[in-house]
mmCIF file of C-alpha atoms and ligand atoms in Angstrom:
data_model
loop_
_atom_site.group_PDB
_atom_site.id
_atom_site.type_symbol
_atom_site.label_atom_id
_atom_site.label_comp_id
_atom_site.label_asym_id
_atom_site.label_seq_id
_atom_site.Cartn_x
_atom_site.Cartn_y
_atom_site.Cartn_z
ATOM 1 C CA MET A 1 75.349 -129.804 24.997
ATOM 2 C CA PRO A 2 71.170 -129.607 25.257
ATOM 3 C CA GLU A 3 69.713 -130.082 21.474
ATOM 4 C CA VAL A 4 67.965 -127.208 20.128
ATOM 5 C CA THR A 5 66.021 -126.415 16.521
ATOM 6 C CA ILE A 6 67.130 -124.155 14.649
ATOM 7 C CA LYS A 7 65.006 -122.534 11.474
ATOM 8 C CA VAL A 8 67.886 -122.097 8.596
ATOM 9 C CA ASP A 9 66.494 -120.360 5.220
ATOM 10 C CA GLY A 10 62.735 -121.858 6.260
ATOM 11 C CA LYS A 11 64.147 -125.345 7.101
ATOM 12 C CA THR A 12 64.554 -126.982 10.524
ATOM 13 C CA ILE A 13 67.348 -128.849 11.755
ATOM 14 C CA ASN A 14 68.844 -129.780 14.752
ATOM 15 C CA ALA A 15 72.184 -128.671 16.751
ATOM 16 C CA LYS A 16 73.662 -128.372 20.343
ATOM 17 C CA THR A 17 73.811 -125.384 21.758
ATOM 18 C CA GLY A 18 77.113 -124.273 22.377
ATOM 19 C CA GLU A 19 78.133 -125.418 18.573
ATOM 20 C CA MET A 20 79.737 -123.176 16.877
ATOM 21 C CA LEU A 21 77.070 -122.527 13.709
ATOM 22 C CA LEU A 22 79.665 -122.786 10.728
ATOM 23 C CA PRO A 23 80.163 -126.680 11.008
ATOM 24 C CA VAL A 24 76.915 -126.718 11.597
ATOM 25 C CA LEU A 25 75.568 -125.491 9.195
ATOM 26 C CA LEU A 26 78.396 -127.687 6.687
ATOM 27 C CA ALA A 27 77.036 -130.351 8.332
ATOM 28 C CA ALA A 28 73.586 -129.578 7.284
ATOM 29 C CA GLY A 29 74.296 -128.977 3.989
ATOM 30 C CA PHE A 30 74.328 -125.164 3.511
ATOM 31 C CA ASP A 31 77.654 -123.971 1.442
ATOM 32 C CA ILE A 32 78.676 -121.588 3.530
ATOM 33 C CA PRO A 33 82.158 -119.820 2.094
ATOM 34 C CA HIS A 34 85.282 -120.089 4.679
ATOM 35 C CA MET A 35 89.072 -119.287 4.809
ATOM 36 C CA CYS A 36 89.892 -119.746 8.192
ATOM 37 C CA TYR A 37 88.222 -122.148 9.940
ATOM 38 C CA ASN A 38 89.016 -125.538 10.732
ATOM 39 C CA GLU A 39 87.463 -128.191 13.113
ATOM 40 C CA GLU A 40 91.065 -128.680 15.203
ATOM 41 C CA ILE A 41 91.662 -125.566 15.845
ATOM 42 C CA LYS A 42 89.988 -122.582 17.273
ATOM 43 C CA PRO A 43 87.746 -120.446 15.776
ATOM 44 C CA PHE A 44 89.447 -116.696 15.386
ATOM 45 C CA GLY A 45 87.088 -115.358 12.317
ATOM 46 C CA ALA A 46 89.278 -113.407 10.521
ATOM 47 C CA CYS A 47 88.889 -114.183 6.769
ATOM 48 C CA ARG A 48 84.614 -112.681 7.305
ATOM 49 C CA LEU A 49 83.870 -114.851 4.361
ATOM 50 C CA CYS A 50 81.373 -117.603 6.490
ATOM 51 C CA LEU A 51 79.223 -114.357 7.627
ATOM 52 C CA ILE A 52 75.376 -115.117 7.529
ATOM 53 C CA GLU A 53 72.550 -113.072 9.472
ATOM 54 C CA VAL A 54 70.751 -114.622 12.639
ATOM 55 C CA GLU A 55 67.875 -113.568 14.196
ATOM 56 C CA VAL A 56 67.392 -113.835 17.647
ATOM 57 C CA GLY A 57 64.704 -112.492 19.651
ATOM 58 C CA GLY A 58 63.031 -110.462 17.076
ATOM 59 C CA ARG A 59 67.048 -108.737 16.453
ATOM 60 C CA ARG A 60 68.698 -109.635 13.091
ATOM 61 C CA ASN A 61 72.600 -109.207 13.069
ATOM 62 C CA VAL A 62 75.051 -110.372 10.502
ATOM 63 C CA VAL A 63 77.971 -112.709 11.955
ATOM 64 C CA SER A 64 80.861 -115.185 11.544
ATOM 65 C CA SER A 65 79.092 -118.045 11.794
ATOM 66 C CA CYS A 66 82.395 -120.025 12.633
ATOM 67 C CA SER A 67 82.466 -118.168 15.653
ATOM 68 C CA TYR A 68 79.157 -117.501 16.934
ATOM 69 C CA PRO A 69 77.342 -120.179 19.143
ATOM 70 C CA VAL A 70 73.460 -121.906 18.402
ATOM 71 C CA THR A 71 71.476 -120.730 20.662
ATOM 72 C CA GLU A 72 67.806 -121.818 21.783
ATOM 73 C CA ASN A 73 65.210 -119.788 19.232
ATOM 74 C CA MET A 74 67.306 -118.152 16.693
ATOM 75 C CA GLU A 75 66.635 -117.717 13.092
ATOM 76 C CA ILE A 76 69.528 -118.074 10.839
ATOM 77 C CA PHE A 77 69.674 -116.443 7.012
ATOM 78 C CA THR A 78 72.935 -118.296 4.804
ATOM 79 C CA ASP A 79 71.594 -116.569 1.550
ATOM 80 C CA THR A 80 70.161 -112.684 1.306
ATOM 81 C CA GLU A 81 71.303 -110.127 -0.790
ATOM 82 C CA SER A 82 72.470 -108.520 2.234
ATOM 83 C CA ILE A 83 74.669 -111.857 3.030
ATOM 84 C CA LYS A 84 75.488 -111.810 -1.184
ATOM 85 C CA LYS A 85 76.834 -107.946 -1.045
ATOM 86 C CA HIS A 86 79.171 -108.972 2.253
ATOM 87 C CA ARG A 87 80.785 -112.060 0.853
ATOM 88 C CA ARG A 88 81.319 -110.016 -2.329
ATOM 89 C CA MET A 89 82.719 -107.079 -0.355
ATOM 90 C CA VAL A 90 85.129 -109.202 1.216
ATOM 91 C CA ALA A 91 85.748 -111.502 -1.316
ATOM 92 C CA GLU A 92 86.488 -107.862 -3.601
ATOM 93 C CA LEU A 93 89.106 -107.027 0.283
ATOM 94 C CA LEU A 94 91.132 -110.005 -0.386
ATOM 95 C CA LEU A 95 91.473 -110.767 -4.072
ATOM 96 C CA ALA A 96 92.852 -106.681 -4.026
ATOM 97 C CA ARG A 97 95.136 -108.351 -1.258
ATOM 98 C CA CYS A 98 96.188 -111.598 -2.840
ATOM 99 C CA PRO A 99 95.515 -110.776 -6.890
ATOM 100 C CA GLU A 100 97.935 -113.772 -7.843
ATOM 101 C CA VAL A 101 96.672 -116.347 -5.517
ATOM 102 C CA GLU A 102 93.923 -118.885 -7.624
ATOM 103 C CA GLN A 103 91.886 -120.075 -4.893
ATOM 104 C CA ILE A 104 91.241 -116.036 -4.165
ATOM 105 C CA GLN A 105 90.343 -115.507 -7.841
ATOM 106 C CA LYS A 106 88.315 -118.772 -7.858
ATOM 107 C CA LEU A 107 87.000 -118.182 -4.791
ATOM 108 C CA ALA A 108 85.561 -114.670 -5.363
ATOM 109 C CA ALA A 109 84.645 -115.466 -9.340
ATOM 110 C CA ALA A 110 82.548 -118.128 -7.476
ATOM 111 C CA LEU A 111 80.747 -115.349 -5.570
ATOM 112 C CA GLY A 112 80.079 -113.191 -8.080
ATOM 113 C CA VAL A 113 83.181 -110.710 -8.036
ATOM 114 C CA VAL A 114 83.429 -110.580 -11.461
ATOM 115 C CA SER A 115 85.415 -107.140 -12.688
ATOM 116 C CA GLY A 116 88.197 -107.588 -10.311
ATOM 117 C CA SER A 117 88.492 -105.647 -7.100
ATOM 118 C CA ARG A 118 87.832 -102.152 -6.553
ATOM 119 C CA PHE A 119 90.460 -101.604 -3.971
ATOM 120 C CA ALA A 120 94.038 -100.469 -4.292
ATOM 121 C CA LYS A 121 96.024 -103.994 -5.015
ATOM 122 C CA LYS A 122 98.315 -105.611 -2.972
ATOM 123 C CA ASP A 123 101.021 -108.121 -3.817
ATOM 124 C CA GLU A 124 100.690 -110.129 -1.056
ATOM 125 C CA GLY A 125 100.863 -113.873 -0.829
ATOM 126 C CA CYS A 126 99.527 -114.490 2.504
ATOM 127 C CA ILE A 127 95.427 -113.112 3.836
ATOM 128 C CA LEU A 128 96.226 -113.125 7.323
ATOM 129 C CA CYS A 129 93.774 -115.779 7.856
ATOM 130 C CA GLY A 130 95.837 -117.546 11.078
ATOM 131 C CA LEU A 131 95.546 -120.885 10.461
ATOM 132 C CA CYS A 132 99.150 -121.701 10.019
ATOM 133 C CA THR A 133 100.067 -119.674 14.016
ATOM 134 C CA ARG A 134 96.910 -121.582 15.267
ATOM 135 C CA ALA A 135 97.682 -125.376 13.801
ATOM 136 C CA CYS A 136 101.205 -124.644 14.695
ATOM 137 C CA GLU A 137 100.396 -124.146 18.087
ATOM 138 C CA GLN A 138 97.410 -125.297 18.916
ATOM 139 C CA VAL A 139 97.607 -128.788 17.716
ATOM 140 C CA VAL A 140 101.629 -128.811 17.196
ATOM 141 C CA GLY A 141 102.255 -126.839 20.436
ATOM 142 C CA ALA A 142 105.604 -125.892 19.102
ATOM 143 C CA SER A 143 104.635 -122.092 18.229
ATOM 144 C CA ALA A 144 106.697 -121.320 16.161
ATOM 145 C CA ILE A 145 105.387 -118.543 14.546
ATOM 146 C CA SER A 146 102.968 -115.620 15.064
ATOM 147 C CA PHE A 147 101.406 -111.987 13.781
ATOM 148 C CA VAL A 148 103.914 -109.735 13.392
ATOM 149 C CA GLY A 149 103.888 -106.001 13.377
ATOM 150 C CA ARG A 150 100.927 -104.060 12.943
ATOM 151 C CA GLY A 151 98.261 -102.704 10.868
ATOM 152 C CA PRO A 152 99.642 -102.708 7.267
ATOM 153 C CA GLU A 153 102.978 -103.917 8.177
ATOM 154 C CA LYS A 154 101.239 -107.229 10.210
ATOM 155 C CA GLU A 155 102.588 -110.737 8.835
ATOM 156 C CA VAL A 156 103.284 -113.858 9.925
ATOM 157 C CA GLY A 157 106.703 -115.049 10.686
ATOM 158 C CA THR A 158 109.103 -116.112 13.464
ATOM 159 C CA PRO A 159 109.840 -113.649 16.663
ATOM 160 C CA PHE A 160 112.316 -111.205 15.535
ATOM 161 C CA LEU A 161 111.711 -112.130 11.545
ATOM 162 C CA ASP A 162 114.799 -114.131 12.562
ATOM 163 C CA LYS A 163 115.370 -117.935 12.208
ATOM 164 C CA SER A 164 113.674 -120.263 14.042
ATOM 165 C CA GLU A 165 114.588 -121.939 17.369
ATOM 166 C CA ASP A 166 111.336 -123.673 17.728
ATOM 167 C CA CYS A 167 110.177 -124.503 14.251
ATOM 168 C CA ILE A 168 110.453 -128.666 14.066
ATOM 169 C CA GLY A 169 109.687 -128.868 10.312
ATOM 170 C CA CYS A 170 106.804 -130.831 10.440
ATOM 171 C CA GLY A 171 105.025 -128.472 7.824
ATOM 172 C CA SER A 172 101.745 -128.237 9.505
ATOM 173 C CA CYS A 173 101.955 -124.430 8.675
ATOM 174 C CA ALA A 174 101.974 -125.154 4.996
ATOM 175 C CA TYR A 175 99.183 -127.932 4.869
ATOM 176 C CA ILE A 176 96.907 -125.600 6.464
ATOM 177 C CA CYS A 177 96.993 -122.764 4.806
ATOM 178 C CA PRO A 178 94.904 -122.035 2.148
ATOM 179 C CA THR A 179 96.695 -119.874 -0.229
ATOM 180 C CA GLN A 180 99.826 -122.074 -0.210
ATOM 181 C CA TYR A 181 102.285 -119.580 1.266
ATOM 182 C CA ILE A 182 104.205 -120.821 2.798
ATOM 183 C CA GLU A 183 107.178 -122.277 0.842
ATOM 184 C CA VAL A 184 108.031 -126.100 2.042
ATOM 185 C CA LYS A 185 111.369 -127.090 -0.213
ATOM 186 C CA GLU A 186 112.378 -130.429 -0.191
ATOM 187 C CA ASP A 187 116.188 -131.306 -1.760
ATOM 188 C CA GLY A 188 116.309 -135.373 -1.190
ATOM 189 C CA ASP A 189 118.340 -135.650 2.205
ATOM 190 C CA PHE A 190 116.521 -131.755 4.014
ATOM 191 C CA ARG A 191 113.752 -130.141 4.422
ATOM 192 C CA GLU A 192 113.099 -125.942 4.663
ATOM 193 C CA PHE A 193 111.237 -123.229 4.789
ATOM 194 C CA PRO A 194 112.955 -120.547 3.412
ATOM 195 C CA LEU A 195 110.085 -117.741 4.843
ATOM 196 C CA TRP A 196 111.239 -118.865 8.305
ATOM 197 C CA LYS A 197 114.281 -119.192 7.783
ATOM 198 C CA VAL A 198 115.447 -122.882 9.147
ATOM 199 C CA LYS A 199 116.821 -126.381 7.282
ATOM 200 C CA PHE A 200 116.294 -129.888 8.786
ATOM 201 C CA GLU A 201 117.974 -133.509 7.883
ATOM 202 C CA PHE A 202 115.044 -135.990 7.724
ATOM 203 C CA ALA A 203 115.725 -138.883 9.777
ATOM 204 C CA LYS A 204 116.210 -142.164 6.798
ATOM 205 C CA CYS A 205 114.319 -145.673 7.393
ATOM 206 C CA LYS A 206 116.363 -148.271 8.126
ATOM 207 C CA LYS A 207 114.831 -150.677 5.976
ATOM 208 C CA CYS A 208 114.461 -149.351 2.540
ATOM 209 C CA GLY A 209 116.590 -145.629 3.503
ATOM 210 C CA GLN A 210 113.009 -143.388 2.647
ATOM 211 C CA ASN A 211 112.818 -140.190 4.498
ATOM 212 C CA VAL A 212 111.138 -140.182 7.858
ATOM 213 C CA ALA A 213 110.310 -136.772 9.075
ATOM 214 C CA PRO A 214 112.660 -134.332 9.936
ATOM 215 C CA LYS A 215 115.216 -135.807 13.282
ATOM 216 C CA LYS A 216 113.809 -132.248 14.685
ATOM 217 C CA GLN A 217 110.216 -133.159 14.346
ATOM 218 C CA ILE A 218 111.189 -137.076 16.025
ATOM 219 C CA GLU A 219 112.887 -135.810 19.000
ATOM 220 C CA PHE A 220 109.772 -133.338 19.238
ATOM 221 C CA MET A 221 107.609 -136.077 19.028
ATOM 222 C CA MET A 222 109.254 -138.644 20.940
ATOM 223 C CA LYS A 223 109.358 -135.806 24.421
ATOM 224 C CA LYS A 224 106.026 -134.756 23.870
ATOM 225 C CA ALA A 225 104.109 -138.235 23.084
ATOM 226 C CA SER A 226 104.388 -141.370 24.633
ATOM 227 C CA ILE A 227 105.519 -142.702 21.647
ATOM 228 C CA PRO A 228 107.309 -146.331 21.335
ATOM 229 C CA GLU A 229 110.927 -146.380 21.171
ATOM 230 C CA GLY A 230 112.703 -146.976 17.988
ATOM 231 C CA TRP A 231 108.961 -146.160 16.856
ATOM 232 C CA PHE A 232 110.031 -143.312 13.791
ATOM 233 C CA ASP A 233 113.448 -146.139 12.957
ATOM 234 C CA TYR A 234 110.407 -147.191 9.872
ATOM 235 C CA CYS A 235 108.783 -145.393 7.899
ATOM 236 C CA GLN A 236 104.903 -146.097 7.332
ATOM 237 C CA ASP A 237 105.267 -148.233 4.542
ATOM 238 C CA CYS A 238 108.906 -150.459 6.242
ATOM 239 C CA ARG A 239 106.879 -150.087 9.573
ATOM 240 C CA GLU A 240 102.997 -151.876 8.293
ATOM 241 C CA ALA A 241 105.131 -154.837 6.839
ATOM 242 C CA LYS A 242 106.896 -155.612 9.603
HETATM 243 S S1 SF4 B 1 100.304 -118.131 5.936
HETATM 244 FE FE1 SF4 B 1 99.165 -118.724 5.798
HETATM 245 S S2 SF4 B 1 98.113 -120.143 7.057
HETATM 246 FE FE2 SF4 B 1 99.428 -118.492 7.844
HETATM 247 S S3 SF4 B 1 98.131 -116.480 8.117
HETATM 248 FE FE3 SF4 B 1 98.805 -116.206 5.580
HETATM 249 S S4 SF4 B 1 97.177 -117.080 4.719
HETATM 250 FE FE4 SF4 B 1 96.765 -117.938 6.607
HETATM 251 S S1 FES B 2 85.409 -119.158 8.666
HETATM 252 FE FE1 FES B 2 84.312 -117.406 10.257
HETATM 253 S S2 FES B 2 85.073 -115.881 9.657
HETATM 254 FE FE2 FES B 2 87.498 -117.303 8.242
#
């Protein structure tokens, strides 16, 4: 990818054409709010928080920086009054959807939403950012969850909102969720995901007896990757101590 220079809020920075603007801007120290972006996962442009203005050939547009690629001769504006207004509006919409989620409350306050949201409140915990579904598909390769339903009924779930056959219990969905909506219960021998209606037994370390990983996750990984036989017989600490 050829290197180009782009102008951002009056400063010149280097970037490669085709790279998405958000990681370039974050790496260069610009403070761009974002909730549905992860560098390991294809961008989706769901939360609309990462809005910036891009000017190319004399035309200026508001775009989501996580899904907008670097091109030659672009000038970027990250902090205009118009962008701040757009972001506050997005924050208000998220706050109306998830009024009890602390991460959203903090984000809205940081963006200047000081007197709550003007929009009708719901009581959701999920902002439909799709990080969980994309991680499950693109990183884990299990594709156990997806968006189900349409319009106001849209939610993240398993096929037919039934017990998941494909979930392996790895917990990537819960780990990546920016609102901590995906509950994981661990009671010693089992890990449970109430939303996906599944519960997994842990494999134990043959040396110290600690939990290693859910047995189903181990089976999945052994089939998928070339991992030496017996690798998961021990927990990481005992493996490193051997
Ligand atoms: S459950 Fe979490 S990660 Fe998944 S779409 Fe909702 S907010 Fe995003
Ligand atoms: S981070 Fe770009 S739309 Fe969510």
